[in-house]
Amino acid sequence: MNTETPSLYGAYAGTFKIGAAVSTRTIRREGDFIAKHYNSLTAENQMKFEEIHPEEGRYDFAAADEIAEFVGKHGMALRGHTLVWHNQTPDWVFEEADGSPASREKVLARLRDHAAEVMTRYKGRISAWDVVNEAIEDKSDAYLRETKWLSTVGEDYLEQAFRIAHEIDPGAQLFYNDYNETDPVKRDKIHRLVRSLLEAGAPVHGIGMQGHWNLYGPSIEEIREAIELYASLGVRLHVTELDLSAFRFDDQRKDLLEPTQEMQDLLTERYEAIFRLFREYRSAIDSVTFWGVADSGTWLDGFPVRGRLNWPLPFDRQLQPKPAFWSILDQARV
Ligand code: GLA
């Protein structure tokens, strides 16, 4: 590691936190690098329902504890991710022993047990929780995503989840988190959802904008409009899963082993413009988290096109800063 490189989070001290998604593998292998550049961590998978609570009554906290200890040792923030989601949640949560759908009461009781166990364990250490992840439908003609939470509990499952989480840890900031959050149609649905939760008196404190974007979109104007709309609800904003894929979502191209020069230049320009915008809205944004610490650990290697490499982050596979890193750093000083 180049010791001359300034700390990314240090450059943004007083503006917002700079975070990264990690695993036990990355904190073991790249711990010094992570501690140098990030002051907020999110467990990429280790706090998800299926990992931490694979069977009824059986919890496995080993990996999540290791991440929480690393965070404590370095005085970082920790974001809890996530309690209620349609993915990576085991079927038993929604079923009776014979496989038939469990009752609303049973699913809510299981959610309460889960949240009590997990949130209590990390009370005072996790400052923000993604209470519900990705509840909005992407298709424009539907509102809530069809999930087992919705079909077993009913439409108020989000309200219930926020109330339960707040009862268990009244000190935690509670977030609704989603992707495609800048798409005008989905954005308006997210706004409607959070507004209706607030109107019902549910304790929602923030919106997580995942920020799985790419080199070509969304436009800065679309991101700005989403930030403005969400901030108008009076909640806090976290950018929770930022990365900029080198490819448009439907691009199947598979021939590259390195990013082209044009891709590298676009990455630099995009990060510069995006951080300029984030900085402009620093009174609403408390935290910006990258989904991965460097290109060596990106989930976009292989998604959505199998066997394809990607280069979405400001640090390369050798953990070296790219020109994009320096453009982000420059924005901190403007
Ligand atoms: C979503 C989830 C994350 C993660 C990413 C892909 O955005 O919120 O937990 O699974 O997808 O890695």
CSV table of C-alpha atoms and ligand atoms in Angstrom, one decimal:
chain,number,residue,atom,x,y,z
A,1,MET,CA,0.0,0.0,0.0
A,2,ASN,CA,1.2,3.5,-0.9
A,3,THR,CA,1.5,5.3,2.4
A,4,GLU,CA,1.4,8.6,0.6
A,5,THR,CA,-2.3,8.1,-0.4
A,6,PRO,CA,-4.5,10.3,1.8
A,7,SER,CA,-7.3,8.7,3.7
A,8,LEU,CA,-10.6,8.8,1.9
A,9,TYR,CA,-12.8,9.1,5.0
A,10,GLY,CA,-10.3,11.6,6.4
A,11,ALA,CA,-10.8,13.8,3.4
A,12,TYR,CA,-14.6,13.8,4.1
A,13,ALA,CA,-14.4,14.2,7.9
A,14,GLY,CA,-17.1,16.6,8.9
A,15,THR,CA,-19.0,16.1,5.5
A,16,PHE,CA,-20.3,12.5,5.7
A,17,LYS,CA,-19.0,9.1,6.6
A,18,ILE,CA,-17.3,7.0,3.9
A,19,GLY,CA,-18.2,3.3,4.2
A,20,ALA,CA,-17.7,0.0,2.5
A,21,ALA,CA,-19.3,-3.4,2.5
A,22,VAL,CA,-17.0,-6.0,3.9
A,23,SER,CA,-16.8,-9.7,4.7
A,24,THR,CA,-14.7,-11.6,7.2
A,25,ARG,CA,-12.4,-12.4,4.3
A,26,THR,CA,-11.8,-8.8,3.3
A,27,ILE,CA,-11.2,-7.6,6.9
A,28,ARG,CA,-8.7,-10.4,7.5
A,29,ARG,CA,-6.9,-9.8,4.2
A,30,GLU,CA,-7.2,-6.1,3.7
A,31,GLY,CA,-7.8,-4.8,7.3
A,32,ASP,CA,-5.2,-2.0,7.3
A,33,PHE,CA,-6.3,-0.7,3.9
A,34,ILE,CA,-10.0,-0.8,5.1
A,35,ALA,CA,-9.2,1.0,8.4
A,36,LYS,CA,-7.2,3.6,6.5
A,37,HIS,CA,-10.0,4.6,4.0
A,38,TYR,CA,-13.3,3.8,5.6
A,39,ASN,CA,-15.0,4.8,8.8
A,40,SER,CA,-18.3,3.0,8.4
A,41,LEU,CA,-18.8,-0.7,7.5
A,42,THR,CA,-21.7,-2.8,6.4
A,43,ALA,CA,-21.5,-6.6,6.4
A,44,GLU,CA,-22.0,-7.7,2.8
A,45,ASN,CA,-23.8,-10.9,3.8
A,46,GLN,CA,-23.0,-11.8,7.4
A,47,MET,CA,-26.0,-10.1,9.1
A,48,LYS,CA,-28.6,-11.3,6.6
A,49,PHE,CA,-31.3,-13.5,8.0
A,50,GLU,CA,-30.1,-16.8,6.3
A,51,GLU,CA,-26.6,-16.4,7.6
A,52,ILE,CA,-27.3,-15.3,11.1
A,53,HIS,CA,-30.5,-17.3,11.8
A,54,PRO,CA,-30.5,-20.2,9.5
A,55,GLU,CA,-32.9,-22.3,11.5
A,56,GLU,CA,-35.6,-21.5,14.0
A,57,GLY,CA,-33.9,-21.0,17.4
A,58,ARG,CA,-30.4,-21.4,15.9
A,59,TYR,CA,-28.3,-18.3,15.5
A,60,ASP,CA,-24.7,-18.1,14.1
A,61,PHE,CA,-23.1,-14.9,15.1
A,62,ALA,CA,-19.4,-15.8,14.5
A,63,ALA,CA,-18.9,-13.8,11.3
A,64,ALA,CA,-21.0,-10.8,12.2
A,65,ASP,CA,-19.2,-10.6,15.6
A,66,GLU,CA,-15.8,-10.6,13.9
A,67,ILE,CA,-16.9,-7.7,11.8
A,68,ALA,CA,-18.4,-5.9,14.8
A,69,GLU,CA,-15.1,-6.4,16.7
A,70,PHE,CA,-13.1,-5.0,13.8
A,71,VAL,CA,-15.4,-2.0,13.7
A,72,GLY,CA,-15.1,-1.5,17.5
A,73,LYS,CA,-11.3,-1.8,17.4
A,74,HIS,CA,-11.1,1.0,14.8
A,75,GLY,CA,-13.8,3.3,16.2
A,76,MET,CA,-15.9,3.0,13.0
A,77,ALA,CA,-19.6,3.1,12.5
A,78,LEU,CA,-21.5,-0.1,11.7
A,79,ARG,CA,-24.7,-0.3,9.5
A,80,GLY,CA,-27.0,-3.2,10.2
A,81,HIS,CA,-28.0,-4.9,7.0
A,82,THR,CA,-30.8,-6.1,6.9
A,83,LEU,CA,-33.8,-7.4,8.9
A,84,VAL,CA,-36.7,-7.7,6.4
A,85,TRP,CA,-35.9,-8.7,2.8
A,86,HIS,CA,-37.3,-11.1,0.2
A,87,ASN,CA,-33.9,-12.5,-0.6
A,88,GLN,CA,-31.5,-14.5,1.6
A,89,THR,CA,-34.3,-15.2,4.1
A,90,PRO,CA,-34.9,-18.9,4.9
A,91,ASP,CA,-38.3,-20.4,4.0
A,92,TRP,CA,-38.9,-21.6,7.6
A,93,VAL,CA,-39.7,-18.0,8.6
A,94,PHE,CA,-42.9,-18.1,6.5
A,95,GLU,CA,-43.9,-21.7,7.0
A,96,GLU,CA,-45.6,-24.2,9.3
A,97,ALA,CA,-43.8,-27.5,9.9
A,98,ASP,CA,-45.9,-29.1,7.1
A,99,GLY,CA,-44.8,-26.4,4.6
A,100,SER,CA,-48.1,-24.5,4.6
A,101,PRO,CA,-48.0,-20.7,5.0
A,102,ALA,CA,-47.5,-19.6,8.6
A,103,SER,CA,-50.1,-17.2,10.1
A,104,ARG,CA,-49.5,-13.5,10.3
A,105,GLU,CA,-49.1,-13.7,14.1
A,106,LYS,CA,-46.5,-16.4,13.7
A,107,VAL,CA,-44.4,-14.6,11.1
A,108,LEU,CA,-44.5,-11.4,13.2
A,109,ALA,CA,-43.5,-13.3,16.3
A,110,ARG,CA,-40.6,-14.8,14.4
A,111,LEU,CA,-39.5,-11.3,13.2
A,112,ARG,CA,-39.7,-10.0,16.7
A,113,ASP,CA,-37.6,-12.8,18.1
A,114,HIS,CA,-35.1,-12.3,15.3
A,115,ALA,CA,-34.9,-8.6,15.7
A,116,ALA,CA,-34.6,-8.9,19.5
A,117,GLU,CA,-31.8,-11.3,19.3
A,118,VAL,CA,-29.8,-9.5,16.6
A,119,MET,CA,-30.4,-5.9,17.4
A,120,THR,CA,-29.9,-6.4,21.2
A,121,ARG,CA,-26.6,-8.1,20.5
A,122,TYR,CA,-25.2,-5.1,18.6
A,123,LYS,CA,-27.1,-2.4,20.6
A,124,GLY,CA,-24.9,0.7,20.9
A,125,ARG,CA,-22.6,-0.6,18.2
A,126,ILE,CA,-24.9,-0.5,15.2
A,127,SER,CA,-26.0,3.0,14.7
A,128,ALA,CA,-28.3,2.5,11.7
A,129,TRP,CA,-30.3,-0.5,10.5
A,130,ASP,CA,-31.7,-1.2,7.1
A,131,VAL,CA,-35.0,-2.4,8.6
A,132,VAL,CA,-36.7,-3.2,5.3
A,133,ASN,CA,-34.8,-3.8,2.0
A,134,GLU,CA,-36.3,-3.6,-1.5
A,135,ALA,CA,-40.1,-3.7,-0.8
A,136,ILE,CA,-41.1,-1.7,-3.9
A,137,GLU,CA,-41.9,-3.5,-7.2
A,138,ASP,CA,-39.8,-2.5,-10.2
A,139,LYS,CA,-42.6,-2.9,-12.7
A,140,SER,CA,-44.4,0.4,-13.1
A,141,ASP,CA,-47.9,-1.0,-12.8
A,142,ALA,CA,-47.5,-2.4,-9.3
A,143,TYR,CA,-46.6,-0.9,-6.0
A,144,LEU,CA,-45.4,-3.3,-3.3
A,145,ARG,CA,-43.2,-6.3,-4.4
A,146,GLU,CA,-45.0,-9.6,-4.1
A,147,THR,CA,-43.0,-11.3,-1.2
A,148,LYS,CA,-43.6,-13.8,1.5
A,149,TRP,CA,-43.6,-11.0,4.0
A,150,LEU,CA,-46.4,-9.3,2.1
A,151,SER,CA,-48.4,-12.5,1.6
A,152,THR,CA,-48.1,-13.8,5.1
A,153,VAL,CA,-48.3,-10.6,7.2
A,154,GLY,CA,-50.2,-8.2,4.9
A,155,GLU,CA,-49.6,-4.7,3.6
A,156,ASP,CA,-48.7,-3.3,7.0
A,157,TYR,CA,-45.6,-5.6,7.4
A,158,LEU,CA,-43.3,-2.6,6.9
A,159,GLU,CA,-45.0,-0.6,9.6
A,160,GLN,CA,-44.8,-3.5,11.9
A,161,ALA,CA,-41.2,-4.1,11.2
A,162,PHE,CA,-40.2,-0.5,11.9
A,163,ARG,CA,-42.3,-0.5,15.2
A,164,ILE,CA,-40.7,-3.7,16.3
A,165,ALA,CA,-37.2,-2.5,15.5
A,166,HIS,CA,-37.7,0.8,17.3
A,167,GLU,CA,-39.0,-0.9,20.4
A,168,ILE,CA,-36.0,-3.2,20.6
A,169,ASP,CA,-33.4,-0.5,19.9
A,170,PRO,CA,-34.8,3.0,20.4
A,171,GLY,CA,-31.4,4.5,19.9
A,172,ALA,CA,-30.8,3.1,16.3
A,173,GLN,CA,-31.6,5.1,13.2
A,174,LEU,CA,-34.0,3.0,11.1
A,175,PHE,CA,-33.8,3.0,7.3
A,176,TYR,CA,-35.8,1.9,4.3
A,177,ASN,CA,-33.3,0.8,1.6
A,178,ASP,CA,-33.9,0.2,-2.1
A,179,TYR,CA,-32.3,0.2,-5.6
A,180,ASN,CA,-33.3,1.9,-8.8
A,181,GLU,CA,-34.1,4.6,-6.4
A,182,THR,CA,-33.5,7.4,-8.9
A,183,ASP,CA,-35.8,5.9,-11.6
A,184,PRO,CA,-38.7,8.5,-11.6
A,185,VAL,CA,-41.5,5.9,-11.4
A,186,LYS,CA,-39.9,3.8,-8.7
A,187,ARG,CA,-38.6,6.9,-6.9
A,188,ASP,CA,-42.2,8.2,-6.5
A,189,LYS,CA,-43.3,4.9,-5.1
A,190,ILE,CA,-40.5,4.9,-2.6
A,191,HIS,CA,-41.5,8.4,-1.6
A,192,ARG,CA,-45.1,7.4,-1.3
A,193,LEU,CA,-44.2,4.4,0.8
A,194,VAL,CA,-42.0,6.3,3.3
A,195,ARG,CA,-44.5,9.1,3.4
A,196,SER,CA,-47.3,6.7,4.3
A,197,LEU,CA,-45.2,5.0,6.9
A,198,LEU,CA,-44.4,8.4,8.5
A,199,GLU,CA,-48.1,9.4,8.3
A,200,ALA,CA,-49.0,6.2,10.2
A,201,GLY,CA,-46.5,7.2,12.9
A,202,ALA,CA,-44.0,4.5,12.1
A,203,PRO,CA,-40.4,5.3,13.3
A,204,VAL,CA,-38.6,5.6,9.9
A,205,HIS,CA,-35.6,7.8,10.2
A,206,GLY,CA,-33.9,7.5,6.9
A,207,ILE,CA,-33.9,6.3,3.3
A,208,GLY,CA,-31.0,4.3,2.0
A,209,MET,CA,-30.3,4.9,-1.7
A,210,GLN,CA,-28.4,1.9,-2.8
A,211,GLY,CA,-26.6,3.5,-5.7
A,212,HIS,CA,-25.9,0.5,-7.9
A,213,TRP,CA,-25.4,2.7,-10.9
A,214,ASN,CA,-23.2,2.6,-14.0
A,215,LEU,CA,-21.0,4.7,-16.2
A,216,TYR,CA,-23.9,5.9,-18.3
A,217,GLY,CA,-26.7,6.5,-15.9
A,218,PRO,CA,-28.6,7.6,-14.0
A,219,SER,CA,-28.0,11.2,-14.9
A,220,ILE,CA,-26.8,13.7,-12.2
A,221,GLU,CA,-30.2,15.4,-12.6
A,222,GLU,CA,-32.1,12.2,-11.8
A,223,ILE,CA,-29.9,11.6,-8.8
A,224,ARG,CA,-30.5,15.2,-7.6
A,225,GLU,CA,-34.3,14.9,-8.0
A,226,ALA,CA,-34.3,11.7,-6.0
A,227,ILE,CA,-32.2,13.3,-3.2
A,228,GLU,CA,-34.5,16.4,-3.2
A,229,LEU,CA,-37.7,14.3,-3.0
A,230,TYR,CA,-36.5,12.0,-0.3
A,231,ALA,CA,-35.0,14.8,1.8
A,232,SER,CA,-38.3,16.7,1.5
A,233,LEU,CA,-39.8,14.0,3.8
A,234,GLY,CA,-37.5,15.2,6.6
A,235,VAL,CA,-35.6,11.9,6.9
A,236,ARG,CA,-31.9,11.4,6.8
A,237,LEU,CA,-30.2,10.0,3.6
A,238,HIS,CA,-27.5,7.3,3.4
A,239,VAL,CA,-26.0,6.2,0.1
A,240,THR,CA,-25.7,2.5,1.1
A,241,GLU,CA,-24.3,0.4,-1.8
A,242,LEU,CA,-22.5,2.7,-4.2
A,243,ASP,CA,-20.8,1.2,-7.3
A,244,LEU,CA,-20.6,2.2,-10.9
A,245,SER,CA,-20.7,-0.8,-13.3
A,246,ALA,CA,-18.6,-0.4,-16.4
A,247,PHE,CA,-21.6,-1.8,-18.4
A,248,ARG,CA,-25.2,-0.9,-18.9
A,249,PHE,CA,-27.5,-3.4,-17.2
A,250,ASP,CA,-28.5,-5.1,-20.5
A,251,ASP,CA,-25.0,-5.1,-22.0
A,252,GLN,CA,-23.8,-8.7,-22.4
A,253,ARG,CA,-20.3,-7.8,-23.5
A,254,LYS,CA,-17.7,-10.3,-22.1
A,255,ASP,CA,-14.5,-9.7,-24.1
A,256,LEU,CA,-12.6,-7.3,-21.7
A,257,LEU,CA,-9.9,-8.3,-19.2
A,258,GLU,CA,-9.2,-4.7,-18.4
A,259,PRO,CA,-11.4,-1.6,-18.5
A,260,THR,CA,-10.9,0.5,-21.7
A,261,GLN,CA,-9.4,3.9,-21.4
A,262,GLU,CA,-12.8,5.4,-22.2
A,263,MET,CA,-14.3,3.4,-19.2
A,264,GLN,CA,-11.6,4.7,-16.9
A,265,ASP,CA,-12.1,8.3,-17.9
A,266,LEU,CA,-15.9,8.0,-17.5
A,267,LEU,CA,-15.4,6.4,-14.1
A,268,THR,CA,-13.3,9.4,-13.0
A,269,GLU,CA,-15.8,11.9,-14.4
A,270,ARG,CA,-18.8,10.2,-13.0
A,271,TYR,CA,-17.4,9.8,-9.5
A,272,GLU,CA,-16.3,13.5,-9.6
A,273,ALA,CA,-19.8,14.6,-10.5
A,274,ILE,CA,-21.5,12.3,-8.1
A,275,PHE,CA,-19.4,13.3,-5.1
A,276,ARG,CA,-19.8,17.0,-6.1
A,277,LEU,CA,-23.6,16.4,-5.9
A,278,PHE,CA,-23.4,14.5,-2.6
A,279,ARG,CA,-21.3,17.2,-1.1
A,280,GLU,CA,-23.8,19.8,-2.2
A,281,TYR,CA,-26.5,17.8,-0.2
A,282,ARG,CA,-24.3,17.1,2.8
A,283,SER,CA,-26.9,18.6,5.1
A,284,ALA,CA,-29.2,15.7,4.2
A,285,ILE,CA,-26.6,12.9,3.6
A,286,ASP,CA,-24.8,11.4,6.6
A,287,SER,CA,-23.0,8.5,5.0
A,288,VAL,CA,-21.8,7.2,1.6
A,289,THR,CA,-21.0,3.5,1.5
A,290,PHE,CA,-19.3,1.7,-1.4
A,291,TRP,CA,-20.5,-1.9,-2.1
A,292,GLY,CA,-17.0,-3.4,-1.7
A,293,VAL,CA,-13.6,-2.1,-0.6
A,294,ALA,CA,-11.9,-2.3,-4.0
A,295,ASP,CA,-12.4,-3.9,-7.4
A,296,SER,CA,-10.9,-7.1,-6.1
A,297,GLY,CA,-14.0,-7.8,-4.0
A,298,THR,CA,-16.9,-6.5,-6.2
A,299,TRP,CA,-20.1,-8.6,-6.5
A,300,LEU,CA,-20.3,-7.2,-10.1
A,301,ASP,CA,-17.6,-9.7,-11.2
A,302,GLY,CA,-20.1,-12.3,-12.5
A,303,PHE,CA,-23.4,-10.3,-12.1
A,304,PRO,CA,-25.5,-9.9,-14.1
A,305,VAL,CA,-23.2,-11.6,-16.7
A,306,ARG,CA,-21.5,-14.7,-15.5
A,307,GLY,CA,-17.7,-14.9,-15.8
A,308,ARG,CA,-17.3,-11.2,-16.6
A,309,LEU,CA,-15.0,-8.9,-14.7
A,310,ASN,CA,-16.0,-5.4,-13.7
A,311,TRP,CA,-14.2,-2.3,-12.3
A,312,PRO,CA,-16.8,-0.2,-10.4
A,313,LEU,CA,-14.9,1.2,-7.5
A,314,PRO,CA,-12.2,3.9,-6.9
A,315,PHE,CA,-9.5,1.3,-5.9
A,316,ASP,CA,-8.2,-1.3,-8.3
A,317,ARG,CA,-7.6,-5.0,-7.7
A,318,GLN,CA,-4.2,-4.2,-6.1
A,319,LEU,CA,-5.9,-1.8,-3.8
A,320,GLN,CA,-4.3,1.1,-5.6
A,321,PRO,CA,-6.1,4.4,-6.0
A,322,LYS,CA,-7.4,5.0,-9.5
A,323,PRO,CA,-7.8,8.5,-11.1
A,324,ALA,CA,-11.4,8.2,-9.8
A,325,PHE,CA,-10.1,8.1,-6.3
A,326,TRP,CA,-8.3,11.4,-6.8
A,327,SER,CA,-11.4,13.0,-8.4
A,328,ILE,CA,-13.4,12.0,-5.3
A,329,LEU,CA,-10.7,13.4,-3.1
A,330,ASP,CA,-10.6,16.7,-5.0
A,331,GLN,CA,-14.3,17.2,-4.4
A,332,ALA,CA,-13.8,17.0,-0.7
A,333,ARG,CA,-11.6,20.1,-0.9
A,334,VAL,CA,-13.8,22.3,-3.1
B,1,GLA,C1,-28.7,-5.7,-2.9
B,1,GLA,C2,-28.7,-6.0,-1.4
B,1,GLA,C3,-27.3,-6.2,-0.9
B,1,GLA,C4,-26.5,-7.1,-1.9
B,1,GLA,C5,-26.5,-6.5,-3.2
B,1,GLA,C6,-25.7,-7.3,-4.2
B,1,GLA,O1,-28.5,-4.5,-3.3
B,1,GLA,O2,-29.2,-5.0,-0.6
B,1,GLA,O3,-27.3,-6.8,0.3
B,1,GLA,O4,-27.0,-8.4,-1.9
B,1,GLA,O5,-27.8,-6.5,-3.7
B,1,GLA,O6,-24.5,-7.8,-3.7
